[in-house]
Amino acid sequence: MKMYVSDRSHNFKNDFWPIGDLRNCLHTQAMELKNLKLDADRLSGIGTVLVVAAFDLWLLLSTTNASTPRLTLLALLYATFTATFFINTNDEVPLSRWPRHLIIGGQFVVICSIMYTTPNMFSAILLVVWSAQLPYFMPFRWALWLTPLWSFVAWSTHFLRWQPDGIVITGVLFTTFNVFALIMMESRRNAEFQKERAEQANRELIAMQSLVKEASQQEERLRIARDIHDLVGHHLTALTVQLQVLARKVPEALKVDVERSRAISKLLLADVRVAVSEMREHEQLNLREALEALVEKLPGIEVSLAFPNKVAVLNLEQALAILRGVQESVTNSVRHGKATKVGIEVQQSERELVVRVKDNGQSSKPIEFGNGLNGMQERLKSFNGTVTAERQARGVLVCLRIPVGL
């Protein structure tokens, strides 16, 4: 994750930014595309396809009288599957959910075409590679129950063209391989989810600890400031008054010393008042530190943070409401908008604190206030705050407002 922090105000409309409860981002609704994170897996899959293609073409050249057009067609089919596999397992390719689903369907058509074109039954290994992608495109149960169906379709295509011996046993064996690949990839996806959930929980804990620590320090500063004002200030005031009375009663020879002592006590009282005022100036919570902890090391997205010099978050409840609002906004950006960039801008005026979260998401669905946005609205309402969400030309802008005073 790349994160940029700026203290300068800028035109928020010209920027694209990312960002929480991210624990649900990997488990979306049924049929929703999950982000693929295949690195070594992708390379091993491509390598497997290339090896199968090389052996298939070599056997056709050495043992059969395959025509050049047929060999060319088969090579193109293998190349098409390899290219689409690379595209569909690469989350850096800017494709939305439905194009990727069309690609996964097209891959199955390519596999059936290959099995129809070549008599070598080991070409069904591509069906195993294809099955390994399915947990990222549909619910696991659907893929598991439908595996026998599309295995039957693929092997029926091969049987209609070549009618080989032992196709039933081979088909059943390869179907078990498909199921094995499905289960392994689902286990891998669940492991990714648990890891991401633990990392997100750790980020939330660090952010909350930052706010709680800051609130505790703020409370202690205010307590000390009140004690100094009420106790030390009161005693110094009484001392000043007593010295003033004493200056009228003592002999003339001592009046100069009494007046000097009275001036020192007044100066000390003024210093105490300045110290108390300075301590109260630091009563705002460090919202920046909490937000930075929340969005730190988010996978696959780029974060931009913009802060003014002073942010007047007056209490822990306000800070937590803002933190939760930003977290929910980022979660929606990643889950629903498939955003790669999200930005947070904090603006402070004399009357309100404004936090804007903007993404570059791809979704074009109308914005509906579900549990997340409604919960955000309820939290801010307790402070007479508001939340708005609007779809823009590219992405969504969520605006949180809380009345405050500097």
Short mmCIF file of C-alpha atoms in Angstrom, two decimals:
data_model
loop_
_atom_site.label_atom_id
_atom_site.label_comp_id
_atom_site.label_asym_id
_atom_site.label_seq_id
_atom_site.Cartn_x
_atom_site.Cartn_y
_atom_site.Cartn_z
CA MET A 1 0.00 0.00 0.00
CA LYS A 2 1.17 3.49 -0.78
CA MET A 3 0.06 6.23 1.59
CA TYR A 4 0.49 9.95 1.09
CA VAL A 5 -0.08 12.47 3.88
CA SER A 6 -0.45 16.16 3.19
CA ASP A 7 -0.87 19.10 5.52
CA ARG A 8 -1.84 21.45 2.72
CA SER A 9 -5.37 21.96 1.51
CA HIS A 10 -5.94 21.14 -2.14
CA ASN A 11 -8.68 20.67 -4.67
CA PHE A 12 -10.24 17.40 -3.64
CA LYS A 13 -12.09 17.05 -6.97
CA ASN A 14 -8.85 16.53 -8.88
CA ASP A 15 -7.56 13.69 -6.70
CA PHE A 16 -8.31 10.02 -6.49
CA TRP A 17 -7.69 8.37 -3.21
CA PRO A 18 -8.22 4.92 -1.47
CA ILE A 19 -9.07 3.04 1.90
CA GLY A 20 -11.93 -1.18 6.74
CA ASP A 21 -14.34 -3.20 8.25
CA LEU A 22 -12.25 -5.05 5.55
CA ARG A 23 -12.89 -8.27 7.31
CA ASN A 24 -15.99 -8.68 5.10
CA CYS A 25 -14.36 -7.58 1.86
CA LEU A 26 -13.08 -11.01 0.95
CA HIS A 27 -16.49 -12.60 1.69
CA THR A 28 -18.87 -10.69 -0.54
CA GLN A 29 -22.37 -11.61 -1.59
CA ALA A 30 -22.99 -14.67 -3.74
CA MET A 31 -21.65 -14.42 -7.28
CA GLU A 32 -19.54 -11.38 -6.42
CA LEU A 33 -15.99 -11.40 -7.78
CA LYS A 34 -13.20 -11.74 -5.26
CA ASN A 35 -9.83 -10.15 -5.78
CA LEU A 36 -7.37 -12.71 -7.04
CA LYS A 37 -3.96 -12.74 -5.45
CA LEU A 38 -2.13 -15.31 -7.54
CA ASP A 39 1.58 -14.85 -7.97
CA ALA A 40 3.41 -18.17 -7.87
CA ASP A 41 0.03 -19.84 -8.40
CA ARG A 42 -0.54 -17.90 -11.60
CA LEU A 43 2.91 -18.78 -12.92
CA SER A 44 2.49 -22.46 -12.08
CA GLY A 45 -0.90 -22.49 -13.80
CA ILE A 46 0.50 -20.91 -16.95
CA GLY A 47 3.46 -23.30 -16.86
CA THR A 48 1.10 -26.28 -16.60
CA VAL A 49 -0.92 -25.12 -19.61
CA LEU A 50 2.22 -24.58 -21.69
CA VAL A 51 3.57 -28.04 -20.81
CA VAL A 52 0.25 -29.67 -21.72
CA ALA A 53 0.14 -27.71 -24.97
CA ALA A 54 3.73 -28.65 -25.90
CA PHE A 55 3.22 -32.36 -25.26
CA ASP A 56 -0.12 -32.37 -27.03
CA LEU A 57 1.22 -30.69 -30.16
CA TRP A 58 4.36 -32.86 -30.13
CA LEU A 59 2.36 -36.09 -29.90
CA LEU A 60 0.06 -34.99 -32.72
CA LEU A 61 3.07 -34.17 -34.90
CA SER A 62 4.96 -37.39 -34.15
CA THR A 63 2.20 -40.02 -33.98
CA THR A 64 -0.64 -38.77 -36.21
CA ASN A 65 -1.12 -37.16 -39.56
CA ALA A 66 -2.60 -34.00 -38.09
CA SER A 67 -3.04 -31.27 -40.65
CA THR A 68 -1.36 -27.90 -40.35
CA PRO A 69 -4.69 -26.01 -39.96
CA ARG A 70 -5.69 -28.34 -37.14
CA LEU A 71 -2.36 -27.89 -35.36
CA THR A 72 -2.60 -24.13 -35.85
CA LEU A 73 -6.12 -24.08 -34.43
CA LEU A 74 -5.06 -26.14 -31.44
CA ALA A 75 -2.10 -23.86 -30.77
CA LEU A 76 -4.36 -20.82 -30.96
CA LEU A 77 -6.80 -22.42 -28.51
CA TYR A 78 -4.01 -23.12 -26.01
CA ALA A 79 -2.69 -19.58 -26.45
CA THR A 80 -6.19 -18.17 -25.90
CA PHE A 81 -6.63 -20.14 -22.69
CA THR A 82 -3.20 -19.04 -21.43
CA ALA A 83 -3.90 -15.38 -22.16
CA THR A 84 -7.36 -15.39 -20.59
CA PHE A 85 -6.05 -17.25 -17.55
CA PHE A 86 -3.38 -14.60 -17.07
CA ILE A 87 -5.89 -11.77 -17.43
CA ASN A 88 -8.49 -13.28 -15.15
CA THR A 89 -6.03 -14.03 -12.36
CA ASN A 90 -4.41 -10.62 -12.47
CA ASP A 91 -6.25 -8.09 -10.30
CA GLU A 92 -4.16 -5.26 -11.75
CA VAL A 93 -6.03 -5.61 -15.04
CA PRO A 94 -8.86 -3.01 -14.90
CA LEU A 95 -11.83 -5.31 -15.52
CA SER A 96 -15.12 -5.28 -13.64
CA ARG A 97 -16.99 -8.31 -12.37
CA TRP A 98 -19.02 -9.28 -15.44
CA PRO A 99 -16.21 -9.20 -18.02
CA ARG A 100 -14.25 -11.57 -15.81
CA HIS A 101 -17.25 -13.88 -15.54
CA LEU A 102 -17.53 -13.85 -19.31
CA ILE A 103 -13.85 -14.72 -19.56
CA ILE A 104 -14.23 -17.68 -17.18
CA GLY A 105 -17.14 -18.91 -19.31
CA GLY A 106 -15.10 -18.42 -22.46
CA GLN A 107 -12.29 -20.48 -20.96
CA PHE A 108 -14.66 -23.41 -20.55
CA VAL A 109 -15.68 -23.13 -24.19
CA VAL A 110 -11.98 -23.13 -25.16
CA ILE A 111 -11.37 -26.26 -23.06
CA CYS A 112 -14.26 -28.06 -24.76
CA SER A 113 -12.88 -26.98 -28.14
CA ILE A 114 -9.43 -28.31 -27.27
CA MET A 115 -10.84 -31.64 -26.10
CA TYR A 116 -12.82 -31.85 -29.33
CA THR A 117 -9.76 -31.03 -31.46
CA THR A 118 -7.20 -33.37 -29.86
CA PRO A 119 -7.50 -37.09 -29.11
CA ASN A 120 -5.14 -36.84 -26.12
CA MET A 121 -7.22 -37.09 -22.98
CA PHE A 122 -4.58 -35.45 -20.78
CA SER A 123 -5.72 -32.13 -22.28
CA ALA A 124 -8.40 -32.30 -19.56
CA ILE A 125 -5.72 -31.03 -17.19
CA LEU A 126 -6.87 -27.59 -18.36
CA LEU A 127 -10.22 -28.35 -16.72
CA VAL A 128 -8.38 -28.75 -13.40
CA VAL A 129 -6.62 -25.39 -13.89
CA TRP A 130 -9.97 -23.83 -14.78
CA SER A 131 -11.67 -25.32 -11.70
CA ALA A 132 -9.02 -23.80 -9.44
CA GLN A 133 -10.24 -20.32 -10.42
CA LEU A 134 -13.91 -20.91 -9.62
CA PRO A 135 -13.89 -20.19 -5.85
CA TYR A 136 -13.00 -16.59 -6.73
CA PHE A 137 -15.97 -16.21 -9.08
CA MET A 138 -18.86 -18.07 -7.44
CA PRO A 139 -19.82 -19.56 -4.08
CA PHE A 140 -17.87 -22.69 -3.26
CA ARG A 141 -20.97 -24.85 -2.87
CA TRP A 142 -22.20 -23.92 -6.32
CA ALA A 143 -18.86 -24.78 -7.88
CA LEU A 144 -18.66 -28.07 -5.99
CA TRP A 145 -22.16 -29.24 -6.96
CA LEU A 146 -21.79 -28.14 -10.58
CA THR A 147 -18.38 -29.77 -11.09
CA PRO A 148 -19.86 -33.12 -12.28
CA LEU A 149 -22.09 -31.24 -14.74
CA TRP A 150 -19.41 -29.32 -16.61
CA SER A 151 -17.07 -32.30 -16.40
CA PHE A 152 -19.76 -34.34 -18.15
CA VAL A 153 -20.17 -31.65 -20.81
CA ALA A 154 -16.43 -31.49 -21.52
CA TRP A 155 -15.92 -35.25 -21.65
CA SER A 156 -19.05 -35.73 -23.74
CA THR A 157 -17.57 -33.30 -26.27
CA HIS A 158 -14.40 -35.39 -26.37
CA PHE A 159 -16.34 -38.66 -26.67
CA LEU A 160 -18.51 -37.43 -29.56
CA ARG A 161 -15.38 -36.69 -31.61
CA TRP A 162 -12.95 -39.47 -30.64
CA GLN A 163 -14.88 -42.20 -28.78
CA PRO A 164 -11.78 -43.40 -26.85
CA ASP A 165 -11.65 -46.47 -24.63
CA GLY A 166 -11.74 -46.00 -20.87
CA ILE A 167 -13.19 -42.51 -21.09
CA VAL A 168 -15.58 -43.11 -18.17
CA ILE A 169 -12.82 -44.06 -15.74
CA THR A 170 -10.57 -41.25 -16.97
CA GLY A 171 -13.42 -38.75 -16.75
CA VAL A 172 -14.25 -39.77 -13.18
CA LEU A 173 -10.59 -39.52 -12.15
CA PHE A 174 -10.22 -36.06 -13.66
CA THR A 175 -13.46 -34.98 -11.97
CA THR A 176 -11.93 -35.91 -8.62
CA PHE A 177 -8.90 -33.81 -9.57
CA ASN A 178 -11.26 -30.91 -10.28
CA VAL A 179 -12.88 -31.32 -6.87
CA PHE A 180 -9.46 -31.47 -5.23
CA ALA A 181 -8.42 -28.24 -6.97
CA LEU A 182 -11.65 -26.57 -5.85
CA ILE A 183 -11.18 -27.60 -2.22
CA MET A 184 -7.52 -26.53 -2.16
CA MET A 185 -8.25 -23.10 -3.61
CA GLU A 186 -11.20 -22.60 -1.27
CA SER A 187 -8.93 -23.46 1.66
CA ARG A 188 -6.37 -20.99 0.35
CA ARG A 189 -9.02 -18.30 -0.03
CA ASN A 190 -10.24 -18.91 3.53
CA ALA A 191 -6.67 -18.67 4.79
CA GLU A 192 -6.32 -15.33 2.99
CA PHE A 193 -9.56 -14.17 4.54
CA GLN A 194 -8.46 -15.13 8.05
CA LYS A 195 -5.10 -13.45 7.57
CA GLU A 196 -6.72 -10.26 6.24
CA ARG A 197 -9.24 -10.34 9.08
CA ALA A 198 -6.46 -10.63 11.67
CA GLU A 199 -4.49 -7.81 10.03
CA GLN A 200 -7.55 -5.58 9.90
CA ALA A 201 -8.40 -6.33 13.52
CA ASN A 202 -4.83 -5.41 14.44
CA ARG A 203 -5.13 -2.12 12.51
CA GLU A 204 -8.41 -1.34 14.25
CA LEU A 205 -6.89 -2.15 17.63
CA ILE A 206 -3.91 0.12 17.00
CA ALA A 207 -6.20 2.95 15.86
CA MET A 208 -8.45 2.53 18.90
CA GLN A 209 -5.47 2.34 21.24
CA SER A 210 -4.18 5.56 19.76
CA LEU A 211 -7.47 7.34 20.43
CA VAL A 212 -7.92 5.86 23.91
CA LYS A 213 -4.35 6.76 24.85
CA GLU A 214 -4.84 10.27 23.54
CA ALA A 215 -8.18 10.58 25.37
CA SER A 216 -6.57 9.36 28.59
CA GLN A 217 -3.77 11.89 28.25
CA GLN A 218 -6.29 14.61 27.46
CA GLU A 219 -8.35 13.75 30.54
CA GLU A 220 -5.24 13.79 32.73
CA ARG A 221 -4.16 17.16 31.33
CA LEU A 222 -7.59 18.62 31.98
CA ARG A 223 -7.63 17.24 35.52
CA ILE A 224 -4.23 18.73 36.27
CA ALA A 225 -5.26 22.03 34.67
CA ARG A 226 -8.40 22.17 36.81
CA ASP A 227 -6.46 21.31 39.96
CA ILE A 228 -3.87 23.99 39.26
CA HIS A 229 -6.56 26.54 38.50
CA ASP A 230 -8.76 25.67 41.46
CA LEU A 231 -6.11 25.02 44.11
CA VAL A 232 -2.90 26.82 43.23
CA GLY A 233 -4.75 29.70 41.58
CA HIS A 234 -7.06 30.10 44.56
CA HIS A 235 -4.20 30.11 47.05
CA LEU A 236 -2.18 32.58 45.02
CA THR A 237 -5.18 34.86 44.77
CA ALA A 238 -5.69 34.67 48.54
CA LEU A 239 -2.00 35.34 49.08
CA THR A 240 -2.11 38.39 46.84
CA VAL A 241 -5.11 39.77 48.75
CA GLN A 242 -3.44 39.11 52.11
CA LEU A 243 -0.28 40.90 51.00
CA GLN A 244 -2.37 43.82 49.81
CA VAL A 245 -4.01 44.05 53.26
CA LEU A 246 -0.66 43.63 54.97
CA ALA A 247 0.84 46.48 52.95
CA ARG A 248 -1.62 48.86 54.63
CA LYS A 249 -0.74 47.76 58.17
CA VAL A 250 3.00 47.38 58.20
CA PRO A 251 5.37 50.28 58.93
CA GLU A 252 6.59 52.36 56.03
CA ALA A 253 10.01 50.74 56.16
CA LEU A 254 8.50 47.32 55.35
CA LYS A 255 5.95 48.40 52.74
CA VAL A 256 8.46 48.21 49.89
CA ASP A 257 9.24 44.57 50.68
CA VAL A 258 5.55 43.69 51.05
CA GLU A 259 4.68 45.34 47.75
CA ARG A 260 7.54 43.49 46.09
CA SER A 261 6.19 40.20 47.47
CA ARG A 262 2.69 41.10 46.31
CA ALA A 263 3.99 41.82 42.79
CA ILE A 264 5.76 38.45 42.71
CA SER A 265 2.55 36.64 43.75
CA LYS A 266 0.56 38.43 41.05
CA LEU A 267 3.21 37.49 38.47
CA LEU A 268 3.12 33.89 39.65
CA LEU A 269 -0.69 33.88 39.38
CA ALA A 270 -0.45 35.16 35.82
CA ASP A 271 2.06 32.43 34.96
CA VAL A 272 -0.26 29.79 36.38
CA ARG A 273 -3.14 31.07 34.26
CA VAL A 274 -0.94 30.97 31.12
CA ALA A 275 0.15 27.40 31.90
CA VAL A 276 -3.45 26.29 32.41
CA SER A 277 -4.50 27.91 29.14
CA GLU A 278 -1.67 26.17 27.27
CA MET A 279 -2.66 22.82 28.73
CA ARG A 280 -6.24 23.34 27.58
CA GLU A 281 -5.08 24.15 24.07
CA HIS A 282 -3.99 20.50 23.70
CA GLU A 283 -7.39 19.04 24.50
CA GLN A 284 -8.02 17.97 20.86
CA LEU A 285 -7.46 14.29 20.08
CA ASN A 286 -4.87 13.22 17.52
CA LEU A 287 -7.25 12.07 14.79
CA ARG A 288 -4.50 11.95 12.17
CA GLU A 289 -2.49 9.31 14.02
CA ALA A 290 -5.58 7.12 14.45
CA LEU A 291 -6.53 7.34 10.76
CA GLU A 292 -2.98 6.60 9.66
CA ALA A 293 -2.96 3.48 11.84
CA LEU A 294 -6.33 2.40 10.40
CA VAL A 295 -5.30 2.57 6.74
CA GLU A 296 -1.70 1.46 7.13
CA LYS A 297 -0.65 -1.52 4.99
CA LEU A 298 -4.01 -2.07 3.34
CA PRO A 299 -3.37 -4.57 0.52
CA GLY A 300 -3.81 -3.58 -3.10
CA ILE A 301 -4.94 0.02 -2.63
CA GLU A 302 -3.35 3.46 -2.49
CA VAL A 303 -4.22 5.88 0.30
CA SER A 304 -3.99 9.67 0.33
CA LEU A 305 -4.54 11.64 3.55
CA ALA A 306 -4.89 15.44 3.72
CA PHE A 307 -5.10 17.24 7.09
CA PRO A 308 -5.26 20.86 8.26
CA ASN A 309 -2.89 22.11 10.92
CA LYS A 310 -5.52 21.80 13.61
CA VAL A 311 -8.42 19.37 13.96
CA ALA A 312 -10.92 20.08 16.74
CA VAL A 313 -12.16 16.67 17.82
CA LEU A 314 -13.30 17.48 21.30
CA ASN A 315 -14.00 14.05 22.76
CA LEU A 316 -13.40 10.34 22.28
CA GLU A 317 -16.95 9.64 21.05
CA GLN A 318 -16.61 12.11 18.19
CA ALA A 319 -13.25 10.66 17.17
CA LEU A 320 -14.60 7.10 17.25
CA ALA A 321 -17.59 8.12 15.13
CA ILE A 322 -15.30 9.63 12.51
CA LEU A 323 -12.97 6.63 12.61
CA ARG A 324 -15.85 4.19 12.12
CA GLY A 325 -17.28 6.33 9.34
CA VAL A 326 -14.00 6.36 7.44
CA GLN A 327 -13.59 2.63 8.00
CA GLU A 328 -17.07 1.87 6.61
CA SER A 329 -16.50 4.15 3.62
CA VAL A 330 -13.27 2.42 2.72
CA THR A 331 -14.85 -0.99 3.10
CA ASN A 332 -17.64 -0.02 0.70
CA SER A 333 -15.11 1.39 -1.75
CA VAL A 334 -13.20 -1.87 -1.91
CA ARG A 335 -16.14 -4.26 -1.65
CA HIS A 336 -18.71 -2.61 -3.89
CA GLY A 337 -16.68 -0.23 -6.02
CA LYS A 338 -13.58 -2.38 -6.57
CA ALA A 339 -11.59 0.82 -5.95
CA THR A 340 -7.82 0.91 -6.23
CA LYS A 341 -7.48 4.44 -4.86
CA VAL A 342 -9.29 6.07 -1.97
CA GLY A 343 -8.52 9.44 -0.42
CA ILE A 344 -9.38 11.06 2.88
CA GLU A 345 -9.52 14.82 3.28
CA VAL A 346 -10.16 16.49 6.62
CA GLN A 347 -11.27 20.12 6.63
CA GLN A 348 -11.80 22.34 9.68
CA SER A 349 -13.96 25.43 9.80
CA GLU A 350 -15.18 27.51 12.72
CA ARG A 351 -18.45 25.61 12.92
CA GLU A 352 -17.87 22.09 11.69
CA LEU A 353 -15.39 19.32 11.00
CA VAL A 354 -15.73 17.79 7.52
CA VAL A 355 -14.21 14.46 6.48
CA ARG A 356 -14.46 13.47 2.81
CA VAL A 357 -13.69 9.98 1.51
CA LYS A 358 -13.48 9.64 -2.27
CA ASP A 359 -12.66 6.57 -4.35
CA ASN A 360 -12.12 5.69 -8.00
CA GLY A 361 -14.49 2.72 -7.91
CA GLN A 362 -15.91 1.08 -11.01
CA SER A 363 -19.43 0.27 -9.84
CA SER A 364 -22.32 2.18 -11.40
CA LYS A 365 -25.09 0.89 -9.12
CA PRO A 366 -27.28 3.47 -7.31
CA ILE A 367 -26.15 4.17 -3.76
CA GLU A 368 -28.42 2.61 -1.17
CA PHE A 369 -28.18 3.21 2.57
CA GLY A 370 -27.71 -0.24 4.06
CA ASN A 371 -26.67 -1.28 7.55
CA GLY A 372 -23.22 0.28 7.20
CA LEU A 373 -24.27 3.74 6.06
CA ASN A 374 -27.29 3.76 8.37
CA GLY A 375 -25.06 2.86 11.32
CA MET A 376 -22.70 5.66 10.33
CA GLN A 377 -25.61 8.08 10.17
CA GLU A 378 -26.89 7.02 13.59
CA ARG A 379 -23.49 7.52 15.21
CA LEU A 380 -23.07 11.00 13.75
CA LYS A 381 -26.66 11.98 14.56
CA SER A 382 -25.88 11.83 18.28
CA PHE A 383 -23.53 14.79 17.69
CA ASN A 384 -25.96 16.58 15.33
CA GLY A 385 -23.74 15.42 12.49
CA THR A 386 -24.68 14.21 9.01
CA VAL A 387 -23.41 11.78 6.37
CA THR A 388 -23.98 12.03 2.63
CA ALA A 389 -22.95 9.73 -0.20
CA GLU A 390 -23.06 10.65 -3.88
CA ARG A 391 -21.89 8.92 -7.03
CA GLN A 392 -19.64 10.97 -9.24
CA ALA A 393 -18.28 10.54 -12.76
CA ARG A 394 -15.69 8.13 -11.39
CA GLY A 395 -16.26 6.70 -7.97
CA VAL A 396 -18.19 7.72 -4.87
CA LEU A 397 -17.78 10.64 -2.48
CA VAL A 398 -18.82 10.17 1.16
CA CYS A 399 -18.96 13.28 3.34
CA LEU A 400 -19.06 13.24 7.16
CA ARG A 401 -19.90 16.45 9.02
CA ILE A 402 -19.78 17.12 12.77
CA PRO A 403 -20.49 20.52 14.36
CA VAL A 404 -17.51 21.64 16.45
CA GLY A 405 -15.94 24.83 17.68
CA LEU A 406 -12.32 25.90 17.62
#
